[in-house]
Amino acid sequence: MEILFLAILVLIMATALGSGYPVAFALPGAAIITIGLAAGSGLLFAGSTDAYFHSGGPQQWLSAGVTNLRGVYWEVERDTLIAIPLFIFMGIMLQRSKIAEDLLVTMAHLFGPVPGGLGISVVFVGALLAATTGIVGATVVAMGLISLPAMLRNNYSPSLATGTIAASGTLGQIIPPSIVLIILADQLASATDQASTARKALYKEATGELSMPSVFDVASTSAGEMFLGAFIPGLVLVGLYMLYILIFAIIRPSSAPAVKYAGKFNGAFWANVALTLIPPLALIFLVLGSIIAGIATVNQAGAIGAAGAMIMAGYRLAAGRKTTYVPAIIALVSLGVIAFCLSTYEMNIKGMQTSQDRLGVMIGLAASAALIVSLIWSGWRTLKIENTLHGVMLETAKTTSLVFIILLGAAMLTAAFRAFGGEELVREFLNSLPGGFWTQFIIVMAVIFVLGFFLDFIEIAVVVVPIVAPILLADPEANITAVWLGVMIGLNIQTSFLTPPFGFALFYLRGVAPAAVKTVQMYKGVIAFICLQLLALGIVGFYPPLVNYLPNRVSYLSDTSPPPRNPKLQYCMEEYVAGLLADGNGTVVKTLQTAQGLDLSVLPKKMGSAVKKGIDGGEEALASLQAAFVAETAVEAAQAEYRPKLRLVRGLEKKIRHEQELLDTAKTMLGRVQGDNAAAKSRLEGEIAAAQSSIDALKAQIPAEWEETHTTFAKLTKAEDDARNNYRRKADASYEAAFEALEAMNGTEAFIALEQDLRDLRATIETGAPDETHELVNEMSRKFSDIEATDDVKSALSKARRKLKSKSPDVPEALKEYDKAIKAYESGKVWRAKAETELRAGLTTYLDGIRTTLGTRVQPKLDRPQALYLASCSAHHRDISLNF
């Protein structure tokens, strides 16, 4: 019965959407009606409102929907969602202030003489507007009003002209900043949590281990990472569009002729190009650059974009006045002064110490005030000139409300979908498909592509993604990243604006296109661009680094980069080290051999032993690393035979778990049957027998040699893991022990500086009051705590302090411990002096020689070559299914 009500839920929703009923009410309405029908039917026919729900009852799922609604409401405070109205405001402001129109006209003049130049200029401007607005409707309408008449007037094919405009207008869906990417990032953040839980459960069931290593976990994503991930695919799509138009113009010049510019390419022309092009490019740089550089979060970058758009609109709307550019100039000067102050002075008010710091803060405050003045001035202009600001705010409020209301409705619909087992039904269907992850992925992408014929991108993102994303992300075979999946879905959703019969870009263009352009011609024109979008989808799917590399690069080069010890980096880090060792012509081995000749007897016994053990372990670390790669080769050789058996057995085990759930449910229901309801008991007993029979049959299909095969392969993977772990331990020790010894030598000056204070402490202990003296002894112990290799001094002082602090202070015993501290100090002076002259140079050379190889993991952060290599290496998806 659950499937029946699931079908009713989908039918009600589809009927409501097809009839033109508002999406915001169709989604939650379908959920509430279906849950009510299921509860009423259960009460009427089965005596329980819970009878026809997959689990729980109507109260639970209505409460879950309400909880989801409240959760989405409060999520407005999150970066991923608060950026939406800011970017919408930025886009509508640039469109209403005619900056988009200026771009189109100027670029048409610039590219016109090239074959297909008008079409290429439309694509170029579409990309610029996408990077500054992201509003499809506004972009298509603007370009349709300005470019389409010019293209038709110059004998462009109507199909090519309309297809180019419609496709270029949709670039805002994938080129950041994009509303689609923000919504996808928000949905995928929740999906990764579910996927992580599912993968951990899969690991536990497959291996019997209680916890899964973090290296196998699913990484989440953010709007900033989505922006970075979509940047290169967006450029790929732009390049494909331009290349297609150029080739089309060369093959059929009569359908896309070159258009000569009537004016002259003089200084005035190029000045106009610069004035038109530079401000939008600067805004793109500020918005995306601030995110990429880690200076601003996504919502902060949205605020930068909104403010920049208002300043640009201020001078565009007031063109021709004496003070046209004054607010913009004030803003630019203010930003320059603020940047100078931030780089020159301590701008933290609480951290001010000198008069220079106070001067910097005062200058910064003055510049901030000037920036506010420029914003208010520009805002006043946009409000008074053609009432532009009022219209922009109204459109922003409408569009934002639409987005958030659909998010709320989708939360309710998702709760109902799960109530009737829809999520598990989808999961079982996808998991049952032959071919593993890629079959699942292709099916999902095909479904999203078809849904794009009928649904808007928001409905697809908030209804479909939460259901399918956890399933795809949890699969260890492909081990895809959330940002890659998000960009792939974003590219796919983009086609929803072009595909007939409900392509929104086609509707927008139809509304402004002349009657001479037939709708059939528009449909014909977008076919080539839909194919190009699918080609881009295939390129990005085939080569994941196009998406993953840039987020990785920015993350690994940032101040908050993961430490070199991060478990997820180790596989690539070891490849990096192996490459350096291969290119080093045995330099590291020579460094180790030279270090083995150092006289470590000058160091304290424990320290010298640790350093010697570390140096001696260096060669063992190199051998272990080599052994790890040999073991990896053995695993790769064995997996061709092992993988099909693994898939077979894990698939059977999955079916067994499903049948076991049915068996347990039937047993539970049988225990709840009351009275002499023989028919119900007989039905449930039959279900129990059928489930048990299925379990037995499935177990019989598991190959008899499976345990032996699995054990043999597990030994191979264990040998690789053991070699890698041994390498990591020995490599870390080879650097850490010597580094700690060198750090101790670096503290010699501070150690010597404490001598007089330490010696003066005797008189204080002898003559002072014990309840006061023990604090002075403790303070001296803390001073030595800041210096490496002073444990013996600290220990003696601590014992002396305890003797003085006890209920019966024992000054003579305290002095004995103090004398031990003096003795330890004298010993420290001796070995430090010898080490300084006899050992420092050798240890320094040793550490410098292994820092980027054996010592990589223990460094405080990645250096640039390491970060760049790891960004490239980890951008590829690595199959980890053999560990499950």
PDB file of C-alpha atoms in Angstrom, residues 581-838:
ATOM      1  CA  LEU A 581      63.229  10.518  -4.198  1.00  0.00           C
ATOM      2  CA  ALA A 582      63.383   9.231  -7.780  1.00  0.00           C
ATOM      3  CA  ASP A 583      64.520  12.623  -9.082  1.00  0.00           C
ATOM      4  CA  GLY A 584      67.006  13.182  -6.261  1.00  0.00           C
ATOM      5  CA  ASN A 585      69.634  10.665  -7.426  1.00  0.00           C
ATOM      6  CA  GLY A 586      70.001   9.187  -3.952  1.00  0.00           C
ATOM      7  CA  THR A 587      70.441  12.550  -2.197  1.00  0.00           C
ATOM      8  CA  VAL A 588      68.247  11.538   0.731  1.00  0.00           C
ATOM      9  CA  VAL A 589      70.101   8.253   1.191  1.00  0.00           C
ATOM     10  CA  LYS A 590      73.415  10.133   1.204  1.00  0.00           C
ATOM     11  CA  THR A 591      71.989  12.590   3.744  1.00  0.00           C
ATOM     12  CA  LEU A 592      70.972   9.701   6.016  1.00  0.00           C
ATOM     13  CA  GLN A 593      74.358   8.035   5.693  1.00  0.00           C
ATOM     14  CA  THR A 594      76.153  11.286   6.504  1.00  0.00           C
ATOM     15  CA  ALA A 595      73.898  11.840   9.534  1.00  0.00           C
ATOM     16  CA  GLN A 596      74.712   8.362  10.825  1.00  0.00           C
ATOM     17  CA  GLY A 597      78.287   9.562  11.231  1.00  0.00           C
ATOM     18  CA  LEU A 598      77.333  12.414  13.575  1.00  0.00           C
ATOM     19  CA  ASP A 599      78.626  12.223  17.161  1.00  0.00           C
ATOM     20  CA  LEU A 600      75.370  12.161  19.133  1.00  0.00           C
ATOM     21  CA  SER A 601      77.103  11.378  22.461  1.00  0.00           C
ATOM     22  CA  VAL A 602      77.154  15.094  23.283  1.00  0.00           C
ATOM     23  CA  LEU A 603      73.380  15.031  23.657  1.00  0.00           C
ATOM     24  CA  PRO A 604      71.609  13.777  26.791  1.00  0.00           C
ATOM     25  CA  LYS A 605      71.296  10.020  26.695  1.00  0.00           C
ATOM     26  CA  LYS A 606      67.541   9.879  26.062  1.00  0.00           C
ATOM     27  CA  MET A 607      67.633  12.593  23.409  1.00  0.00           C
ATOM     28  CA  GLY A 608      70.680  11.150  21.666  1.00  0.00           C
ATOM     29  CA  SER A 609      69.089   7.709  21.596  1.00  0.00           C
ATOM     30  CA  ALA A 610      65.904   9.123  20.035  1.00  0.00           C
ATOM     31  CA  VAL A 611      67.857  11.041  17.385  1.00  0.00           C
ATOM     32  CA  LYS A 612      69.970   7.999  16.523  1.00  0.00           C
ATOM     33  CA  LYS A 613      66.890   5.802  16.320  1.00  0.00           C
ATOM     34  CA  GLY A 614      65.197   8.322  14.047  1.00  0.00           C
ATOM     35  CA  ILE A 615      68.173   8.640  11.701  1.00  0.00           C
ATOM     36  CA  ASP A 616      68.647   4.875  11.556  1.00  0.00           C
ATOM     37  CA  GLY A 617      64.904   4.494  10.837  1.00  0.00           C
ATOM     38  CA  GLY A 618      65.145   6.787   7.826  1.00  0.00           C
ATOM     39  CA  GLU A 619      66.477   4.071   5.554  1.00  0.00           C
ATOM     40  CA  GLU A 620      63.819   1.697   6.856  1.00  0.00           C
ATOM     41  CA  ALA A 621      61.195   4.335   6.003  1.00  0.00           C
ATOM     42  CA  LEU A 622      62.488   4.484   2.427  1.00  0.00           C
ATOM     43  CA  ALA A 623      62.380   0.695   2.193  1.00  0.00           C
ATOM     44  CA  SER A 624      58.829   0.645   3.557  1.00  0.00           C
ATOM     45  CA  LEU A 625      57.711   3.234   1.009  1.00  0.00           C
ATOM     46  CA  GLN A 626      59.149   1.122  -1.786  1.00  0.00           C
ATOM     47  CA  ALA A 627      57.492  -1.954  -0.303  1.00  0.00           C
ATOM     48  CA  ALA A 628      54.158  -0.085  -0.228  1.00  0.00           C
ATOM     49  CA  PHE A 629      54.333   0.563  -3.967  1.00  0.00           C
ATOM     50  CA  VAL A 630      55.291  -3.053  -4.624  1.00  0.00           C
ATOM     51  CA  ALA A 631      52.321  -4.176  -2.511  1.00  0.00           C
ATOM     52  CA  GLU A 632      50.068  -1.719  -4.350  1.00  0.00           C
ATOM     53  CA  THR A 633      51.124  -3.272  -7.665  1.00  0.00           C
ATOM     54  CA  ALA A 634      50.266  -6.712  -6.291  1.00  0.00           C
ATOM     55  CA  VAL A 635      46.833  -5.474  -5.202  1.00  0.00           C
ATOM     56  CA  GLU A 636      46.177  -3.972  -8.643  1.00  0.00           C
ATOM     57  CA  ALA A 637      47.191  -7.231 -10.302  1.00  0.00           C
ATOM     58  CA  ALA A 638      44.854  -9.262  -8.076  1.00  0.00           C
ATOM     59  CA  GLN A 639      41.841  -6.965  -8.228  1.00  0.00           C
ATOM     60  CA  ALA A 640      40.862  -7.905 -11.786  1.00  0.00           C
ATOM     61  CA  GLU A 641      39.975 -11.388 -10.548  1.00  0.00           C
ATOM     62  CA  TYR A 642      38.789 -10.302  -7.103  1.00  0.00           C
ATOM     63  CA  ARG A 643      36.482  -7.397  -8.019  1.00  0.00           C
ATOM     64  CA  PRO A 644      33.751  -9.409  -9.864  1.00  0.00           C
ATOM     65  CA  LYS A 645      33.526 -11.820  -6.929  1.00  0.00           C
ATOM     66  CA  LEU A 646      33.401  -8.931  -4.477  1.00  0.00           C
ATOM     67  CA  ARG A 647      30.554  -7.282  -6.403  1.00  0.00           C
ATOM     68  CA  LEU A 648      28.650 -10.554  -6.570  1.00  0.00           C
ATOM     69  CA  VAL A 649      28.964 -11.301  -2.859  1.00  0.00           C
ATOM     70  CA  ARG A 650      28.292  -7.741  -1.675  1.00  0.00           C
ATOM     71  CA  GLY A 651      25.235  -7.629  -3.924  1.00  0.00           C
ATOM     72  CA  LEU A 652      23.957 -10.899  -2.460  1.00  0.00           C
ATOM     73  CA  GLU A 653      24.660  -9.671   1.071  1.00  0.00           C
ATOM     74  CA  LYS A 654      22.713  -6.483   0.329  1.00  0.00           C
ATOM     75  CA  LYS A 655      19.727  -8.553  -0.791  1.00  0.00           C
ATOM     76  CA  ILE A 656      20.088 -10.741   2.285  1.00  0.00           C
ATOM     77  CA  ARG A 657      19.962  -7.657   4.522  1.00  0.00           C
ATOM     78  CA  HIS A 658      16.830  -6.475   2.726  1.00  0.00           C
ATOM     79  CA  GLU A 659      15.135  -9.849   3.175  1.00  0.00           C
ATOM     80  CA  GLN A 660      16.229  -9.891   6.813  1.00  0.00           C
ATOM     81  CA  GLU A 661      14.517  -6.524   7.331  1.00  0.00           C
ATOM     82  CA  LEU A 662      11.323  -7.928   5.809  1.00  0.00           C
ATOM     83  CA  LEU A 663      11.636 -10.981   8.032  1.00  0.00           C
ATOM     84  CA  ASP A 664      12.119  -8.905  11.183  1.00  0.00           C
ATOM     85  CA  THR A 665       9.205  -6.609  10.267  1.00  0.00           C
ATOM     86  CA  ALA A 666       6.899  -9.568   9.652  1.00  0.00           C
ATOM     87  CA  LYS A 667       7.894 -11.133  12.981  1.00  0.00           C
ATOM     88  CA  THR A 668       7.192  -7.857  14.760  1.00  0.00           C
ATOM     89  CA  MET A 669       3.770  -7.517  13.091  1.00  0.00           C
ATOM     90  CA  LEU A 670       2.963 -11.129  13.938  1.00  0.00           C
ATOM     91  CA  GLY A 671       3.667 -10.428  17.582  1.00  0.00           C
ATOM     92  CA  ARG A 672       1.211  -7.506  17.500  1.00  0.00           C
ATOM     93  CA  VAL A 673      -1.708  -9.490  16.019  1.00  0.00           C
ATOM     94  CA  GLN A 674      -4.474  -9.591  18.621  1.00  0.00           C
ATOM     95  CA  GLY A 675      -7.235 -12.119  19.094  1.00  0.00           C
ATOM     96  CA  ASP A 676      -8.045 -14.946  16.737  1.00  0.00           C
ATOM     97  CA  ASN A 677      -7.219 -13.136  13.504  1.00  0.00           C
ATOM     98  CA  ALA A 678      -6.212 -16.312  11.693  1.00  0.00           C
ATOM     99  CA  ALA A 679      -6.060 -14.680   8.262  1.00  0.00           C
ATOM    100  CA  ALA A 680      -3.526 -12.044   9.401  1.00  0.00           C
ATOM    101  CA  LYS A 681      -1.452 -14.640  11.230  1.00  0.00           C
ATOM    102  CA  SER A 682      -1.430 -16.927   8.216  1.00  0.00           C
ATOM    103  CA  ARG A 683      -0.405 -14.065   5.902  1.00  0.00           C
ATOM    104  CA  LEU A 684       2.440 -12.959   8.159  1.00  0.00           C
ATOM    105  CA  GLU A 685       3.649 -16.524   8.703  1.00  0.00           C
ATOM    106  CA  GLY A 686       3.733 -16.934   4.934  1.00  0.00           C
ATOM    107  CA  GLU A 687       5.783 -13.729   4.603  1.00  0.00           C
ATOM    108  CA  ILE A 688       8.193 -14.996   7.274  1.00  0.00           C
ATOM    109  CA  ALA A 689       8.611 -18.324   5.527  1.00  0.00           C
ATOM    110  CA  ALA A 690       9.129 -16.648   2.135  1.00  0.00           C
ATOM    111  CA  ALA A 691      11.714 -14.241   3.528  1.00  0.00           C
ATOM    112  CA  GLN A 692      13.591 -17.047   5.278  1.00  0.00           C
ATOM    113  CA  SER A 693      13.511 -19.107   2.104  1.00  0.00           C
ATOM    114  CA  SER A 694      14.893 -16.159   0.097  1.00  0.00           C
ATOM    115  CA  ILE A 695      17.664 -15.660   2.645  1.00  0.00           C
ATOM    116  CA  ASP A 696      18.664 -19.310   2.458  1.00  0.00           C
ATOM    117  CA  ALA A 697      18.602 -19.238  -1.345  1.00  0.00           C
ATOM    118  CA  LEU A 698      20.737 -16.113  -1.468  1.00  0.00           C
ATOM    119  CA  LYS A 699      23.264 -17.524   0.971  1.00  0.00           C
ATOM    120  CA  ALA A 700      23.536 -20.624  -1.187  1.00  0.00           C
ATOM    121  CA  GLN A 701      24.577 -18.436  -4.143  1.00  0.00           C
ATOM    122  CA  ILE A 702      27.675 -17.153  -2.340  1.00  0.00           C
ATOM    123  CA  PRO A 703      30.647 -19.024  -3.873  1.00  0.00           C
ATOM    124  CA  ALA A 704      32.150 -21.659  -1.596  1.00  0.00           C
ATOM    125  CA  GLU A 705      35.662 -20.286  -2.158  1.00  0.00           C
ATOM    126  CA  TRP A 706      34.672 -16.731  -1.230  1.00  0.00           C
ATOM    127  CA  GLU A 707      36.120 -16.777   2.292  1.00  0.00           C
ATOM    128  CA  GLU A 708      39.466 -18.051   1.044  1.00  0.00           C
ATOM    129  CA  THR A 709      39.502 -15.535  -1.844  1.00  0.00           C
ATOM    130  CA  HIS A 710      38.610 -12.682   0.471  1.00  0.00           C
ATOM    131  CA  THR A 711      41.243 -13.695   3.036  1.00  0.00           C
ATOM    132  CA  THR A 712      43.952 -13.926   0.368  1.00  0.00           C
ATOM    133  CA  PHE A 713      43.114 -10.496  -1.033  1.00  0.00           C
ATOM    134  CA  ALA A 714      42.838  -8.992   2.463  1.00  0.00           C
ATOM    135  CA  LYS A 715      46.411 -10.123   3.135  1.00  0.00           C
ATOM    136  CA  LEU A 716      47.573  -8.195   0.074  1.00  0.00           C
ATOM    137  CA  THR A 717      45.793  -4.996   1.122  1.00  0.00           C
ATOM    138  CA  LYS A 718      47.030  -5.444   4.690  1.00  0.00           C
ATOM    139  CA  ALA A 719      50.593  -5.742   3.444  1.00  0.00           C
ATOM    140  CA  GLU A 720      50.196  -2.432   1.602  1.00  0.00           C
ATOM    141  CA  ASP A 721      48.586  -0.728   4.614  1.00  0.00           C
ATOM    142  CA  ASP A 722      51.267  -2.050   6.971  1.00  0.00           C
ATOM    143  CA  ALA A 723      54.047  -0.827   4.668  1.00  0.00           C
ATOM    144  CA  ARG A 724      52.478   2.614   4.372  1.00  0.00           C
ATOM    145  CA  ASN A 725      51.884   2.901   8.115  1.00  0.00           C
ATOM    146  CA  ASN A 726      55.440   1.784   8.870  1.00  0.00           C
ATOM    147  CA  TYR A 727      56.779   4.344   6.408  1.00  0.00           C
ATOM    148  CA  ARG A 728      54.754   7.098   8.081  1.00  0.00           C
ATOM    149  CA  ARG A 729      55.944   6.199  11.576  1.00  0.00           C
ATOM    150  CA  LYS A 730      59.600   5.875  10.626  1.00  0.00           C
ATOM    151  CA  ALA A 731      59.593   8.958   8.389  1.00  0.00           C
ATOM    152  CA  ASP A 732      58.012  11.097  11.108  1.00  0.00           C
ATOM    153  CA  ALA A 733      60.473   9.849  13.712  1.00  0.00           C
ATOM    154  CA  SER A 734      63.458  10.439  11.412  1.00  0.00           C
ATOM    155  CA  TYR A 735      62.644  14.142  11.338  1.00  0.00           C
ATOM    156  CA  GLU A 736      60.932  14.830  14.666  1.00  0.00           C
ATOM    157  CA  ALA A 737      63.686  13.599  17.016  1.00  0.00           C
ATOM    158  CA  ALA A 738      66.408  15.611  15.256  1.00  0.00           C
ATOM    159  CA  PHE A 739      64.131  18.653  15.010  1.00  0.00           C
ATOM    160  CA  GLU A 740      63.403  18.543  18.755  1.00  0.00           C
ATOM    161  CA  ALA A 741      67.148  18.352  19.467  1.00  0.00           C
ATOM    162  CA  LEU A 742      67.766  21.378  17.251  1.00  0.00           C
ATOM    163  CA  GLU A 743      64.902  23.248  18.923  1.00  0.00           C
ATOM    164  CA  ALA A 744      66.541  22.526  22.272  1.00  0.00           C
ATOM    165  CA  MET A 745      69.787  24.057  20.988  1.00  0.00           C
ATOM    166  CA  ASN A 746      67.854  27.078  19.740  1.00  0.00           C
ATOM    167  CA  GLY A 747      66.716  27.642  23.311  1.00  0.00           C
ATOM    168  CA  THR A 748      70.267  27.797  24.660  1.00  0.00           C
ATOM    169  CA  GLU A 749      70.326  31.592  24.860  1.00  0.00           C
ATOM    170  CA  ALA A 750      67.107  31.664  26.893  1.00  0.00           C
ATOM    171  CA  PHE A 751      68.476  28.790  29.002  1.00  0.00           C
ATOM    172  CA  ILE A 752      71.651  30.725  29.857  1.00  0.00           C
ATOM    173  CA  ALA A 753      69.640  33.869  30.585  1.00  0.00           C
ATOM    174  CA  LEU A 754      67.846  32.090  33.451  1.00  0.00           C
ATOM    175  CA  GLU A 755      71.057  31.080  35.257  1.00  0.00           C
ATOM    176  CA  GLN A 756      71.324  34.052  37.619  1.00  0.00           C
ATOM    177  CA  ASP A 757      67.639  33.934  38.550  1.00  0.00           C
ATOM    178  CA  LEU A 758      67.971  30.228  39.254  1.00  0.00           C
ATOM    179  CA  ARG A 759      71.013  30.705  41.465  1.00  0.00           C
ATOM    180  CA  ASP A 760      69.384  33.614  43.346  1.00  0.00           C
ATOM    181  CA  LEU A 761      66.499  31.290  44.173  1.00  0.00           C
ATOM    182  CA  ARG A 762      68.571  29.474  46.868  1.00  0.00           C
ATOM    183  CA  ALA A 763      68.648  32.501  49.135  1.00  0.00           C
ATOM    184  CA  THR A 764      64.932  32.981  48.666  1.00  0.00           C
ATOM    185  CA  ILE A 765      64.224  29.376  49.665  1.00  0.00           C
ATOM    186  CA  GLU A 766      66.496  29.620  52.687  1.00  0.00           C
ATOM    187  CA  THR A 767      65.148  32.897  54.114  1.00  0.00           C
ATOM    188  CA  GLY A 768      61.677  33.351  52.643  1.00  0.00           C
ATOM    189  CA  ALA A 769      58.336  32.207  53.983  1.00  0.00           C
ATOM    190  CA  PRO A 770      57.509  28.791  52.451  1.00  0.00           C
ATOM    191  CA  ASP A 771      53.923  29.792  51.555  1.00  0.00           C
ATOM    192  CA  GLU A 772      55.328  32.620  49.407  1.00  0.00           C
ATOM    193  CA  THR A 773      58.535  30.941  48.243  1.00  0.00           C
ATOM    194  CA  HIS A 774      56.772  28.005  46.583  1.00  0.00           C
ATOM    195  CA  GLU A 775      55.104  30.435  44.138  1.00  0.00           C
ATOM    196  CA  LEU A 776      58.509  31.831  43.124  1.00  0.00           C
ATOM    197  CA  VAL A 777      59.825  28.305  42.596  1.00  0.00           C
ATOM    198  CA  ASN A 778      56.755  27.485  40.506  1.00  0.00           C
ATOM    199  CA  GLU A 779      57.267  30.623  38.420  1.00  0.00           C
ATOM    200  CA  MET A 780      60.878  29.606  37.744  1.00  0.00           C
ATOM    201  CA  SER A 781      59.675  26.142  36.694  1.00  0.00           C
ATOM    202  CA  ARG A 782      57.249  27.720  34.236  1.00  0.00           C
ATOM    203  CA  LYS A 783      60.069  29.759  32.703  1.00  0.00           C
ATOM    204  CA  PHE A 784      62.003  26.575  32.018  1.00  0.00           C
ATOM    205  CA  SER A 785      58.847  25.030  30.538  1.00  0.00           C
ATOM    206  CA  ASP A 786      59.189  27.393  27.590  1.00  0.00           C
ATOM    207  CA  ILE A 787      62.589  25.859  26.726  1.00  0.00           C
ATOM    208  CA  GLU A 788      63.030  22.436  25.126  1.00  0.00           C
ATOM    209  CA  ALA A 789      64.982  19.660  26.900  1.00  0.00           C
ATOM    210  CA  THR A 790      64.753  21.068  30.442  1.00  0.00           C
ATOM    211  CA  ASP A 791      62.620  18.321  31.948  1.00  0.00           C
ATOM    212  CA  ASP A 792      65.246  17.372  34.553  1.00  0.00           C
ATOM    213  CA  VAL A 793      65.469  20.974  35.816  1.00  0.00           C
ATOM    214  CA  LYS A 794      61.682  21.367  35.837  1.00  0.00           C
ATOM    215  CA  SER A 795      61.204  18.055  37.653  1.00  0.00           C
ATOM    216  CA  ALA A 796      63.623  18.999  40.449  1.00  0.00           C
ATOM    217  CA  LEU A 797      62.040  22.456  40.850  1.00  0.00           C
ATOM    218  CA  SER A 798      58.565  20.917  40.967  1.00  0.00           C
ATOM    219  CA  LYS A 799      59.626  18.565  43.741  1.00  0.00           C
ATOM    220  CA  ALA A 800      61.133  21.494  45.642  1.00  0.00           C
ATOM    221  CA  ARG A 801      57.867  23.411  45.266  1.00  0.00           C
ATOM    222  CA  ARG A 802      55.867  20.478  46.650  1.00  0.00           C
ATOM    223  CA  LYS A 803      58.175  20.274  49.671  1.00  0.00           C
ATOM    224  CA  LEU A 804      57.514  23.951  50.379  1.00  0.00           C
ATOM    225  CA  LYS A 805      53.766  23.798  49.718  1.00  0.00           C
ATOM    226  CA  SER A 806      52.970  20.834  51.958  1.00  0.00           C
ATOM    227  CA  LYS A 807      51.149  21.260  55.272  1.00  0.00           C
ATOM    228  CA  SER A 808      54.513  20.822  57.005  1.00  0.00           C
ATOM    229  CA  PRO A 809      57.005  22.726  54.783  1.00  0.00           C
ATOM    230  CA  ASP A 810      60.416  21.026  54.660  1.00  0.00           C
ATOM    231  CA  VAL A 811      62.971  23.645  53.643  1.00  0.00           C
ATOM    232  CA  PRO A 812      66.053  21.362  53.893  1.00  0.00           C
ATOM    233  CA  GLU A 813      64.446  18.789  51.579  1.00  0.00           C
ATOM    234  CA  ALA A 814      63.427  21.572  49.232  1.00  0.00           C
ATOM    235  CA  LEU A 815      67.047  22.741  49.128  1.00  0.00           C
ATOM    236  CA  LYS A 816      68.173  19.204  48.265  1.00  0.00           C
ATOM    237  CA  GLU A 817      65.804  19.172  45.303  1.00  0.00           C
ATOM    238  CA  TYR A 818      66.982  22.665  44.385  1.00  0.00           C
ATOM    239  CA  ASP A 819      70.586  21.408  44.358  1.00  0.00           C
ATOM    240  CA  LYS A 820      69.501  18.665  41.944  1.00  0.00           C
ATOM    241  CA  ALA A 821      68.022  21.354  39.713  1.00  0.00           C
ATOM    242  CA  ILE A 822      71.352  23.243  39.785  1.00  0.00           C
ATOM    243  CA  LYS A 823      73.217  20.054  38.929  1.00  0.00           C
ATOM    244  CA  ALA A 824      70.846  19.359  36.050  1.00  0.00           C
ATOM    245  CA  TYR A 825      71.260  22.928  34.878  1.00  0.00           C
ATOM    246  CA  GLU A 826      75.052  22.646  34.885  1.00  0.00           C
ATOM    247  CA  SER A 827      74.804  19.421  32.923  1.00  0.00           C
ATOM    248  CA  GLY A 828      72.532  21.185  30.441  1.00  0.00           C
ATOM    249  CA  LYS A 829      75.037  23.997  29.982  1.00  0.00           C
ATOM    250  CA  VAL A 830      77.771  21.505  29.176  1.00  0.00           C
ATOM    251  CA  TRP A 831      75.918  19.486  26.541  1.00  0.00           C
ATOM    252  CA  ARG A 832      74.362  22.572  24.960  1.00  0.00           C
ATOM    253  CA  ALA A 833      77.782  24.193  24.553  1.00  0.00           C
ATOM    254  CA  LYS A 834      79.234  21.048  22.951  1.00  0.00           C
ATOM    255  CA  ALA A 835      76.194  20.511  20.733  1.00  0.00           C
ATOM    256  CA  GLU A 836      76.344  24.101  19.539  1.00  0.00           C
ATOM    257  CA  THR A 837      79.868  23.692  18.193  1.00  0.00           C
ATOM    258  CA  GLU A 838      79.958  20.000  17.293  1.00  0.00           C
TER     259      GLU A 838
END
